[in-house]
């Protein structure tokens, strides 16, 4: 037992009745003596050596007893953990065995509770290959011998209720591997963890009282693909470096609310050891990172955003996990969460391990984790990272480094099944939540329902649109005519999925430069194209996502070490007005967008869009119409050349009597030249672009304009 190999300490330790009395067996390493204390009873146990104490007492049954344990300089009275029955029910074990426990976090991990009338913490962990598991922590002075856990049969689950252990206790599991060696591991199901680089798990329970009932009740009223949806992506730890969750709750909601974004997307908040991974190498899938506070503090932040009318999306990373020896890798001495085939387990790009999506318990771990973030933290969406790396067996692998599936194909059928199960479960349990795929290939049906063979996501990042349009914007104006199709090609497949148009963190790091710094020309031209590009993007079919710092045209790349260059907005900075102008435009884009159903009601159907001018390559001009459900239009015209185009004809519907300019990225208040239409434009009966009527307008240089009837 001291080697940690005993599979049923409950059958050996504690108190058991026999015909001749009650046998007591207690494991108390380093104790000088152990005495059984009960009503009318005080009996010393015999020291059997190696920390074991035993005795046969002539009793008719097991009393409600405690242990008086004497050490060299102290004597304490404690409960015996092994007098308590298992605190995990048969239904929990059955669901775990089936891989169908949708509230797995309530069954596994450390759970403070009252059991048999005594307060303590139930520890449960899945380790089917272990020869023995012991729970250790600051409550036992990190002595790994003191608390062997009991094996709950073929489930692979180990359990022990420790009386007197409560919230805030630090713990890990000492696991005896199949070869007899030991490994000390953090809890895969821990709901809280120490602040990195410390790695212990923390016993915790939520006491938070939510104030967002109104938000939660109405968030599913309108399907997300038919609703306004503009997203501000940020990295919490660096948005305002040094702020806690509760301090962020004071500053982030009013900032996002002022800018008019409907949602924030938080880069991964699950616990991770290396800050430079930005959270994409997760070790604590059920624990919000403790760098900024505890789980209830994170709840407070989500609640504050909801009360400000802002939805919360979190990045979720089920594609891989790091190899840290104290975390998930070969957790119980053999591949457990990772695939047993080393070729399938090793992720070739990031030096991490891929999950074994074919193992039902691993799928349960991940599916329940998705539900956990939605139900326990009220998040409104999950942006699933690196979906492409999950879907293909040959992803980043050369010939001979992968094996085909059972049909001879390259598709990872286990991953497909997992993603379908995850999406179906989340949508069934969590009304109003949206799942978003970061999927960079042409996989068909990413946002198609699972009952139709799709993956079941609500939205998908449109990586192709992003790359194409950025390629166009980063060309010198004289060369743009040769890349005109980069701006129009996206409409060929715009309705193949429900898309998000992302200008994400990935586009402003690793030498790629910020959005404004990618653009050629002088500072005025860079800002002008930056603004015109955003105007085009906000009017284009698809939802919008913009990474922090790009809303005010930050010139430098993002760094998690210092975050956005907020000083650019400081009035003491000579060019602050330039940056504030871009931020004002983003605010007005969001407000005008939200107020214009034509830009979001029919976002995913062809009836909501029509090209007016898609072929004016020599002019660098694009024009299109968007239509609301009731048929009311919005006209978007972009001029990506650095010259003013006077009396430019744009074809429009004949039945609209007047068109009013509602947004112009060239306004002086945004830092533009100020060319604008002060009076509404009346259509002339002059055909243009195949329409019987047209507007004659002035197109400012490097600008986008929106018009409404």
Coordinates of N, CA and C in Angstrom, one line a residue, residues 525-696:
X525 N -2.5 58.1 -46.6 CA -3.0 57.1 -47.5 C -3.2 55.8 -46.7
X526 N -2.3 55.5 -45.8 CA -2.5 54.3 -45.0 C -3.7 54.3 -44.2
X527 N -3.9 55.4 -43.5 CA -5.2 55.5 -42.7 C -6.4 55.5 -43.6
X528 N -6.3 56.2 -44.7 CA -7.5 56.3 -45.6 C -7.9 54.9 -46.1
X529 N -6.9 54.1 -46.5 CA -7.2 52.7 -47.0 C -7.7 51.9 -45.8
X530 N -7.1 52.0 -44.7 CA -7.5 51.3 -43.5 C -9.0 51.6 -43.3
X531 N -9.4 52.8 -43.3 CA -10.8 53.2 -43.1 C -11.7 52.7 -44.2
X532 N -11.3 52.8 -45.4 CA -12.1 52.4 -46.6 C -12.3 50.8 -46.5
X533 N -11.2 50.1 -46.1 CA -11.3 48.7 -46.0 C -12.3 48.3 -45.0
X534 N -12.3 48.9 -43.8 CA -13.2 48.6 -42.8 C -14.7 48.9 -43.3
X535 N -14.8 50.0 -44.0 CA -16.2 50.3 -44.5 C -16.7 49.3 -45.5
X536 N -15.8 48.8 -46.3 CA -16.1 47.7 -47.3 C -16.5 46.4 -46.5
X537 N -15.7 46.1 -45.5 CA -15.8 44.9 -44.7 C -17.1 44.9 -43.9
X538 N -17.5 46.0 -43.3 CA -18.7 46.0 -42.5 C -20.0 45.9 -43.4
X539 N -19.9 46.3 -44.6 CA -21.0 46.2 -45.5 C -21.1 44.9 -46.2
X540 N -20.0 44.2 -46.3 CA -20.0 42.9 -47.0 C -20.7 41.8 -46.3
X541 N -21.4 40.9 -47.0 CA -22.0 39.8 -46.4 C -21.1 39.0 -45.5
X542 N -21.5 38.7 -44.3 CA -20.7 38.0 -43.3 C -20.6 38.9 -42.0
X543 N -20.4 38.3 -40.9 CA -20.2 39.0 -39.7 C -18.8 39.6 -39.6
X544 N -18.5 40.5 -38.7 CA -17.2 41.2 -38.6 C -16.5 40.8 -37.3
X545 N -15.2 40.7 -37.4 CA -14.3 40.6 -36.2 C -13.1 41.4 -36.4
X546 N -12.7 42.2 -35.4 CA -11.6 43.1 -35.5 C -10.8 42.9 -34.2
X547 N -9.5 42.7 -34.3 CA -8.6 42.5 -33.1 C -8.2 43.8 -32.5
X548 N -8.1 43.8 -31.2 CA -7.8 45.0 -30.5 C -6.5 45.7 -31.0
X549 N -6.6 47.1 -31.0 CA -5.5 47.9 -31.5 C -5.8 48.3 -32.9
X550 N -6.5 47.5 -33.7 CA -6.8 47.8 -35.1 C -7.9 48.8 -35.2
X551 N -8.7 49.0 -34.1 CA -9.8 49.9 -34.1 C -9.3 51.4 -34.0
X552 N -8.0 51.6 -33.7 CA -7.5 52.9 -33.7 C -6.2 53.0 -34.5
X553 N -6.0 52.0 -35.5 CA -4.9 52.0 -36.4 C -3.6 52.0 -35.7
X554 N -3.4 51.1 -34.8 CA -2.1 50.9 -34.2 C -1.1 50.5 -35.2
X555 N 0.1 51.2 -35.2 CA 1.1 50.9 -36.2 C 2.0 49.7 -35.9
X556 N 2.2 49.3 -34.7 CA 3.1 48.2 -34.3 C 2.3 46.9 -34.2
X557 N 3.0 45.8 -34.3 CA 2.4 44.5 -34.1 C 2.0 44.4 -32.7
X558 N 1.0 43.5 -32.5 CA 0.6 43.2 -31.1 C 1.7 42.3 -30.4
X559 N 1.9 42.6 -29.2 CA 2.7 41.8 -28.3 C 2.0 41.5 -27.0
X560 N 1.9 40.2 -26.6 CA 1.2 39.9 -25.3 C 1.9 40.5 -24.1
X561 N 3.2 41.0 -24.3 CA 3.9 41.6 -23.2 C 3.4 43.0 -22.8
X562 N 2.9 43.7 -23.8 CA 2.5 45.1 -23.5 C 1.1 45.5 -24.1
X563 N 0.6 44.7 -24.9 CA -0.8 45.0 -25.4 C -0.9 46.1 -26.4
X564 N -2.1 46.7 -26.6 CA -2.2 47.8 -27.5 C -1.4 49.0 -27.1
X565 N -1.1 49.9 -28.1 CA -0.4 51.1 -27.8 C -1.4 52.2 -27.5
X566 N -1.9 52.2 -26.3 CA -3.0 53.1 -25.9 C -2.5 54.6 -25.9
X567 N -1.2 54.8 -25.8 CA -0.6 56.1 -25.7 C -0.9 56.9 -27.0
X568 N -1.1 56.1 -28.1 CA -1.4 56.8 -29.4 C -2.7 57.6 -29.3
X569 N -3.5 57.4 -28.3 CA -4.8 58.1 -28.2 C -4.6 59.3 -27.2
X570 N -3.5 59.3 -26.6 CA -3.3 60.4 -25.5 C -3.2 61.7 -26.2
X571 N -3.9 62.7 -25.6 CA -3.9 64.0 -26.3 C -2.5 64.7 -26.3
X572 N -1.6 64.2 -25.5 CA -0.2 64.8 -25.5 C 0.5 64.3 -26.8
X573 N 0.0 63.2 -27.4 CA 0.7 62.7 -28.6 C 0.3 63.6 -29.8
X574 N 1.2 64.0 -30.6 CA 0.9 64.9 -31.7 C 0.0 64.4 -32.7
X575 N 0.0 63.1 -33.0 CA -0.8 62.4 -34.0 C -2.0 61.7 -33.4
X576 N -2.4 62.0 -32.2 CA -3.5 61.3 -31.5 C -4.8 61.5 -32.2
X577 N -5.0 62.7 -32.8 CA -6.3 62.9 -33.6 C -6.4 61.9 -34.7
X578 N -5.3 61.5 -35.4 CA -5.4 60.6 -36.5 C -5.9 59.2 -36.0
X579 N -5.4 58.8 -34.8 CA -5.9 57.5 -34.3 C -7.3 57.6 -33.7
X580 N -7.6 58.7 -33.1 CA -8.9 58.8 -32.5 C -10.0 58.9 -33.7
X581 N -9.5 59.5 -34.8 CA -10.4 59.5 -35.9 C -10.8 58.1 -36.5
X582 N -9.8 57.2 -36.5 CA -10.1 55.9 -37.0 C -11.0 55.2 -35.9
X583 N -10.8 55.4 -34.7 CA -11.6 54.8 -33.6 C -13.1 55.3 -33.7
X584 N -13.2 56.6 -34.0 CA -14.5 57.2 -34.2 C -15.3 56.5 -35.4
X585 N -14.5 56.3 -36.4 CA -15.1 55.6 -37.6 C -15.6 54.2 -37.2
X586 N -14.8 53.4 -36.5 CA -15.3 52.1 -36.0 C -16.5 52.2 -35.2
X587 N -16.6 53.2 -34.3 CA -17.8 53.4 -33.5 C -19.0 53.6 -34.5
X588 N -18.9 54.5 -35.4 CA -20.0 54.8 -36.3 C -20.3 53.7 -37.3
X589 N -19.3 52.9 -37.7 CA -19.6 51.7 -38.5 C -20.5 50.8 -37.7
X590 N -20.2 50.5 -36.5 CA -21.0 49.6 -35.7 C -22.4 50.1 -35.4
X591 N -22.5 51.4 -35.1 CA -23.8 51.9 -34.8 C -24.7 52.0 -36.1
X592 N -24.1 52.4 -37.2 CA -24.9 52.4 -38.5 C -25.2 51.0 -38.9
X593 N -24.3 50.1 -38.8 CA -24.5 48.7 -39.1 C -25.6 48.1 -38.3
X594 N -25.6 48.3 -37.0 CA -26.6 47.7 -36.1 C -28.0 48.2 -36.4
X595 N -28.1 49.5 -36.9 CA -29.3 50.1 -37.2 C -29.8 49.8 -38.6
X596 N -29.1 49.1 -39.4 CA -29.4 48.8 -40.8 C -29.7 47.3 -41.0
X597 N -30.9 46.8 -40.9 CA -31.2 45.4 -41.1 C -30.7 44.9 -42.4
X598 N -30.6 45.7 -43.4 CA -30.1 45.3 -44.7 C -28.7 44.6 -44.6
X599 N -28.0 45.0 -43.6 CA -26.6 44.5 -43.5 C -26.5 43.2 -42.7
X600 N -27.6 42.7 -42.1 CA -27.5 41.5 -41.3 C -28.7 40.6 -41.4
X601 N -29.9 41.0 -41.8 CA -31.0 40.2 -41.7 C -30.9 39.0 -42.8
X602 N -30.4 39.3 -43.9 CA -30.3 38.3 -45.0 C -28.8 38.1 -45.3
X603 N -28.0 37.9 -44.3 CA -26.6 37.8 -44.4 C -26.2 36.5 -45.1
X604 N -27.0 35.5 -45.0 CA -26.5 34.2 -45.5 C -27.4 33.6 -46.7
X605 N -28.1 34.5 -47.3 CA -28.9 34.1 -48.5 C -28.6 35.0 -49.6
X606 N -28.6 34.5 -50.9 CA -28.2 35.4 -52.0 C -29.2 36.6 -52.2
X607 N -30.4 36.5 -51.7 CA -31.4 37.5 -51.9 C -31.0 38.8 -51.2
X608 N -30.0 38.7 -50.3 CA -29.6 39.9 -49.5 C -28.5 40.7 -50.1
X609 N -28.1 40.3 -51.3 CA -26.9 41.0 -51.9 C -27.1 41.1 -53.4
X610 N -26.6 42.2 -54.0 CA -26.5 42.3 -55.5 C -25.3 43.2 -55.9
X611 N -24.5 42.7 -56.8 CA -23.4 43.6 -57.3 C -24.1 44.7 -58.1
X612 N -23.5 45.9 -58.0 CA -23.8 47.0 -58.9 C -22.7 47.2 -59.8
X613 N -21.5 47.3 -59.2 CA -20.2 47.5 -60.0 C -19.2 46.5 -59.5
X614 N -18.9 45.5 -60.2 CA -17.9 44.5 -59.8 C -16.7 44.4 -60.8
X615 N -16.8 45.2 -61.9 CA -15.8 45.1 -62.9 C -15.0 46.3 -63.2
X616 N -15.1 47.3 -62.4 CA -14.4 48.6 -62.6 C -12.9 48.5 -62.1
X617 N -12.2 47.6 -62.7 CA -10.8 47.4 -62.2 C -9.9 48.6 -62.5
X618 N -10.1 49.2 -63.6 CA -9.3 50.4 -63.9 C -9.5 51.6 -62.9
X619 N -10.7 51.6 -62.4 CA -11.1 52.7 -61.5 C -10.8 52.3 -60.0
X620 N -10.6 51.0 -59.8 CA -10.5 50.6 -58.4 C -11.8 50.8 -57.6
X621 N -12.9 50.7 -58.3 CA -14.2 51.0 -57.6 C -15.1 49.7 -57.5
X622 N -15.8 49.6 -56.4 CA -16.7 48.5 -56.2 C -18.0 49.1 -55.6
X623 N -19.1 48.5 -56.0 CA -20.4 49.0 -55.5 C -21.4 47.8 -55.5
X624 N -22.1 47.7 -54.4 CA -23.1 46.6 -54.2 C -24.3 47.1 -53.4
X625 N -25.3 46.4 -53.5 CA -26.6 46.6 -52.7 C -26.8 45.5 -51.7
X626 N -27.2 45.9 -50.5 CA -27.7 44.9 -49.5 C -29.1 45.1 -49.3
X627 N -29.9 44.1 -49.0 CA -31.3 44.1 -48.9 C -31.8 43.5 -47.5
X628 N -32.7 44.3 -46.8 CA -33.3 43.7 -45.6 C -34.4 42.8 -46.0
X629 N -35.0 42.2 -44.9 CA -36.1 41.2 -45.2 C -37.2 41.9 -45.8
X630 N -37.5 43.1 -45.6 CA -38.6 43.8 -46.2 C -38.3 44.4 -47.6
X631 N -37.1 44.2 -48.0 CA -36.6 44.7 -49.3 C -36.0 46.0 -49.3
X632 N -35.9 46.7 -48.2 CA -35.3 48.0 -48.1 C -33.8 47.8 -48.4
X633 N -33.2 48.7 -49.2 CA -31.8 48.5 -49.6 C -30.8 49.4 -48.9
X634 N -29.5 49.0 -48.9 CA -28.4 49.9 -48.6 C -27.4 49.8 -49.7
X635 N -26.8 50.9 -50.1 CA -25.8 50.9 -51.2 C -24.5 51.2 -50.6
X636 N -23.5 50.4 -50.9 CA -22.1 50.6 -50.5 C -21.3 50.8 -51.8
X637 N -20.5 51.9 -51.8 CA -19.6 52.2 -52.9 C -18.2 52.5 -52.3
X638 N -17.2 51.8 -52.8 CA -15.8 51.9 -52.4 C -14.9 52.4 -53.5
X639 N -14.1 53.4 -53.3 CA -13.1 53.9 -54.2 C -11.7 53.6 -53.7
X640 N -11.0 52.6 -54.2 CA -9.7 52.3 -53.6 C -8.6 52.9 -54.5
X641 N -8.9 54.0 -55.2 CA -7.8 54.8 -55.9 C -7.6 56.1 -55.1
X642 N -6.4 56.7 -55.2 CA -6.1 57.9 -54.5 C -6.6 59.2 -55.2
X643 N -7.6 59.1 -56.1 CA -8.0 60.3 -56.8 C -9.5 60.4 -56.5
X644 N -10.0 61.7 -56.6 CA -11.4 61.9 -56.5 C -12.1 61.6 -57.8
X645 N -13.2 60.9 -57.8 CA -13.9 60.6 -59.0 C -15.2 61.4 -59.1
X646 N -15.3 62.4 -59.9 CA -16.4 63.3 -60.0 C -17.5 62.7 -60.9
X647 N -18.7 63.0 -60.6 CA -19.8 62.6 -61.5 C -19.8 61.1 -61.9
X648 N -19.5 60.3 -60.9 CA -19.4 58.8 -61.1 C -20.8 58.2 -61.0
X649 N -21.2 57.5 -62.1 CA -22.5 56.9 -62.1 C -22.6 55.5 -61.5
X650 N -23.5 55.4 -60.6 CA -23.8 54.1 -59.9 C -25.2 53.7 -60.1
X651 N -25.5 52.6 -60.7 CA -26.9 52.2 -61.0 C -27.6 51.8 -59.7
X652 N -28.9 52.2 -59.6 CA -29.7 51.9 -58.4 C -31.1 51.5 -58.8
X653 N -31.8 51.0 -57.8 CA -33.2 50.6 -58.1 C -34.0 51.9 -58.5
X654 N -34.9 51.8 -59.5 CA -35.6 53.0 -60.0 C -36.6 53.5 -59.0
X655 N -37.2 52.6 -58.1 CA -38.3 52.9 -57.3 C -37.9 53.8 -56.1
X656 N -36.6 53.9 -55.8 CA -36.2 54.7 -54.6 C -36.0 56.1 -55.0
X657 N -36.8 57.1 -54.4 CA -36.7 58.4 -54.9 C -35.5 59.2 -54.5
X658 N -35.0 58.9 -53.3 CA -33.8 59.7 -52.8 C -32.9 58.7 -52.1
X659 N -31.6 59.1 -52.2 CA -30.6 58.3 -51.4 C -29.8 59.3 -50.6
X660 N -29.6 58.9 -49.3 CA -29.0 59.8 -48.3 C -27.7 59.1 -47.9
X661 N -26.6 59.9 -47.9 CA -25.3 59.3 -47.4 C -25.4 59.2 -45.9
X662 N -25.2 57.9 -45.4 CA -25.2 57.6 -44.0 C -23.9 57.3 -43.4
X663 N -22.9 57.0 -44.2 CA -21.5 56.8 -43.7 C -20.5 57.1 -44.8
X664 N -19.5 57.8 -44.4 CA -18.4 58.2 -45.3 C -17.1 58.1 -44.6
X665 N -16.2 57.2 -45.0 CA -15.0 57.0 -44.3 C -14.0 58.2 -44.6
X666 N -14.3 59.1 -45.4 CA -13.4 60.2 -45.8 C -13.8 61.5 -45.0
X667 N -14.7 61.4 -44.1 CA -15.0 62.6 -43.3 C -13.8 63.2 -42.6
X668 N -13.8 64.5 -42.4 CA -12.7 65.2 -41.7 C -12.6 64.6 -40.3
X669 N -13.7 64.4 -39.6 CA -13.6 63.9 -38.3 C -12.9 62.6 -38.1
X670 N -12.9 61.8 -39.2 CA -12.1 60.5 -39.2 C -10.7 60.7 -39.7
X671 N -10.3 61.9 -40.1 CA -9.0 62.2 -40.6 C -8.9 62.2 -42.2
X672 N -10.1 62.3 -42.8 CA -10.2 62.3 -44.3 C -10.2 63.7 -44.8
X673 N -10.4 63.7 -46.2 CA -10.3 65.0 -46.9 C -11.6 65.8 -46.8
X674 N -12.7 65.2 -46.4 CA -13.9 65.9 -46.2 C -14.8 65.9 -47.4
X675 N -14.6 65.2 -48.4 CA -15.5 65.1 -49.6 C -16.7 64.3 -49.2
X676 N -17.9 65.0 -49.3 CA -19.1 64.3 -48.9 C -20.3 64.8 -49.6
X677 N -21.4 64.1 -49.4 CA -22.7 64.6 -50.0 C -23.6 65.1 -49.0
X678 N -23.7 66.4 -48.9 CA -24.5 67.0 -47.8 C -26.0 66.9 -48.1
X679 N -26.4 66.8 -49.4 CA -27.8 66.7 -49.7 C -28.0 65.3 -50.3
X680 N -29.3 64.8 -50.1 CA -29.6 63.5 -50.6 C -29.5 63.5 -52.2
X681 N -29.2 62.4 -52.7 CA -29.0 62.2 -54.2 C -30.3 61.7 -54.8
X682 N -30.7 62.3 -55.9 CA -31.9 61.8 -56.6 C -31.5 61.1 -57.8
X683 N -32.1 59.9 -58.0 CA -31.7 59.1 -59.2 C -32.1 59.8 -60.5
X684 N -31.3 59.6 -61.5 CA -31.6 60.1 -62.8 C -32.0 58.9 -63.7
X685 N -32.8 59.2 -64.7 CA -33.2 58.1 -65.6 C -32.2 57.9 -66.6
X686 N -31.0 57.6 -66.1 CA -29.8 57.3 -67.0 C -29.4 55.9 -66.6
X687 N -29.4 55.0 -67.5 CA -29.0 53.6 -67.2 C -27.5 53.5 -66.9
X688 N -27.2 52.7 -65.9 CA -25.8 52.4 -65.5 C -25.7 51.0 -64.9
X689 N -24.7 50.3 -65.2 CA -24.5 48.9 -64.7 C -25.7 48.0 -64.8
X690 N -26.4 48.2 -66.0 CA -27.6 47.4 -66.2 C -28.8 47.7 -65.5
X691 N -28.8 48.9 -64.8 CA -30.0 49.3 -64.2 C -30.6 50.6 -64.9
X692 N -31.9 50.8 -64.9 CA -32.5 51.9 -65.6 C -32.3 53.2 -65.0
X693 N -31.9 53.3 -63.7 CA -31.7 54.6 -63.0 C -30.3 54.5 -62.4
X694 N -29.8 55.8 -62.1 CA -28.4 55.8 -61.6 C -28.3 57.1 -60.7
X695 N -27.3 57.0 -59.8 CA -26.9 58.2 -59.1 C -25.6 58.7 -59.7
X696 N -25.5 60.0 -59.7 CA -24.2 60.7 -60.1 C -23.6 61.3 -58.9

